[in-house]
Amino acid sequence: MSHTKNIHFLPPELYPHIAESLIDDRRSLRAFALTCRAWRAVGQGFLFRRISVTGERRFYELMWLLDAHPEAGVWIHELCVSTLFERPQNDWIYTIPVLLPTRLTALHTLTFSNVTDLMAYDEEKFFPNLSPAFPSIRTLNVMDCTLPLAAFIDYLSLLGNLDSLLIEGFRLPNTVTVRRDFTSQEHPWEGLVVPSSSCVARLRSFALCRSSTHACPTNNFVRWLGHASGLRSLSLDINRHQDLQNVGRLINAIGPSLENLGLGIYTQDYSFTEYINLSSCTSLRTFALRPSHFSPIPLLSQLVSPHLRKITLIDILERHIHPPLCALFRKSVFAAVEIFIVSTRCKEFSEPMMCMMAELSAHLIYSQNRLLLEH
């Protein structure tokens, strides 16, 4: 007696969704690509979507792969370049604008990570050559690098299609000279020359994250961002009192068009609300706050946007949360808001925190040890 097994096939339109959900799990993604020929055709593209080049040997391995399989070049959308653990000078980086553009025609995200001598490539016109070589680049991430800030903004002006910029954990060998009367200017970005071809007018997302060992040059970037009329997402870490006034002026100027705002306030000055007012942010959809020692209530009380849908509070001291936060979140402006309370320092929340979560259970999303806001 024969038995017939029922075999169920997934619709082909689901394959890309499955592969995309595995993109952060390389092992599972490889297994997906090896399952069958149809899955391999989809999985290969996602396997090569994000490529990390950590040193000279990996760089030339990538070159060999692209020479042997040119079709793989169109799969690579995100490239991360790192010189971690290598010698101080990395001459192979000079060849990136020369050797890779014809091979990576679909590249839209470029990341420099741990390139401690990035400032050295200014003399060889590395950045000026980078823009015409990769006109498809939309996102630039510069992380833990040594930056020639005096010329860096000029370099950014050359990236005509750039719409997202992240700068995190950097070193500054040179700084832009700031006039002594800078903080007294009504609009501190006035007088700063921005080329008409600059990407700043088209920039839609900017994030400046603090370094553990070096202060962020917040004021220098605030002067530049004052011309960013198209900015929709802004994330700034503030380390010094003198930055507060100019960050406040920037938010007042571009606040009506902002949809996503993240602030990390690391100063010891509790009078930050004298300078920063969020009432102009009438289009805000998400707001993230990263304080460590003060109450978030003053800033949260300023939120008036009817479009607000998510608030993320990171490492808030418990004494600042319950009960005043419960009363605040009962206001009508927070009626449709999801609240993310994130702890990166402790494994468990205390009883007062759990009580607050119970009171706000209607729209509170509880999370531990995870950063849920994406810039």
PDB file of C-alpha atoms in Angstrom, residues 311-316 338-344 364-370:
ATOM      1  CA  ILE A 311       9.359  57.771  23.350  1.00  0.00           C
ATOM      2  CA  THR A 312      12.571  56.028  24.393  1.00  0.00           C
ATOM      3  CA  LEU A 313      14.094  56.716  27.812  1.00  0.00           C
ATOM      4  CA  ILE A 314      17.552  55.246  28.274  1.00  0.00           C
ATOM      5  CA  ASP A 315      19.201  54.725  31.676  1.00  0.00           C
ATOM      6  CA  ILE A 316      16.806  56.986  33.569  1.00  0.00           C
ATOM      7  CA  GLU A 338       4.586  53.676  22.868  1.00  0.00           C
ATOM      8  CA  ILE A 339       7.030  54.169  25.729  1.00  0.00           C
ATOM      9  CA  PHE A 340      10.333  52.301  25.707  1.00  0.00           C
ATOM     10  CA  ILE A 341      12.220  52.268  28.999  1.00  0.00           C
ATOM     11  CA  VAL A 342      15.683  50.868  28.399  1.00  0.00           C
ATOM     12  CA  SER A 343      18.335  49.935  30.931  1.00  0.00           C
ATOM     13  CA  THR A 344      21.859  49.265  29.682  1.00  0.00           C
ATOM     14  CA  LEU A 364       4.295  50.754  27.897  1.00  0.00           C
ATOM     15  CA  ILE A 365       6.760  48.470  26.149  1.00  0.00           C
ATOM     16  CA  TYR A 366       9.236  46.975  28.609  1.00  0.00           C
ATOM     17  CA  SER A 367      12.758  46.296  27.490  1.00  0.00           C
ATOM     18  CA  GLN A 368      16.057  45.448  29.097  1.00  0.00           C
ATOM     19  CA  ASN A 369      19.601  45.831  27.820  1.00  0.00           C
ATOM     20  CA  ARG A 370      18.496  46.799  24.333  1.00  0.00           C
TER      21      ARG A 370
END
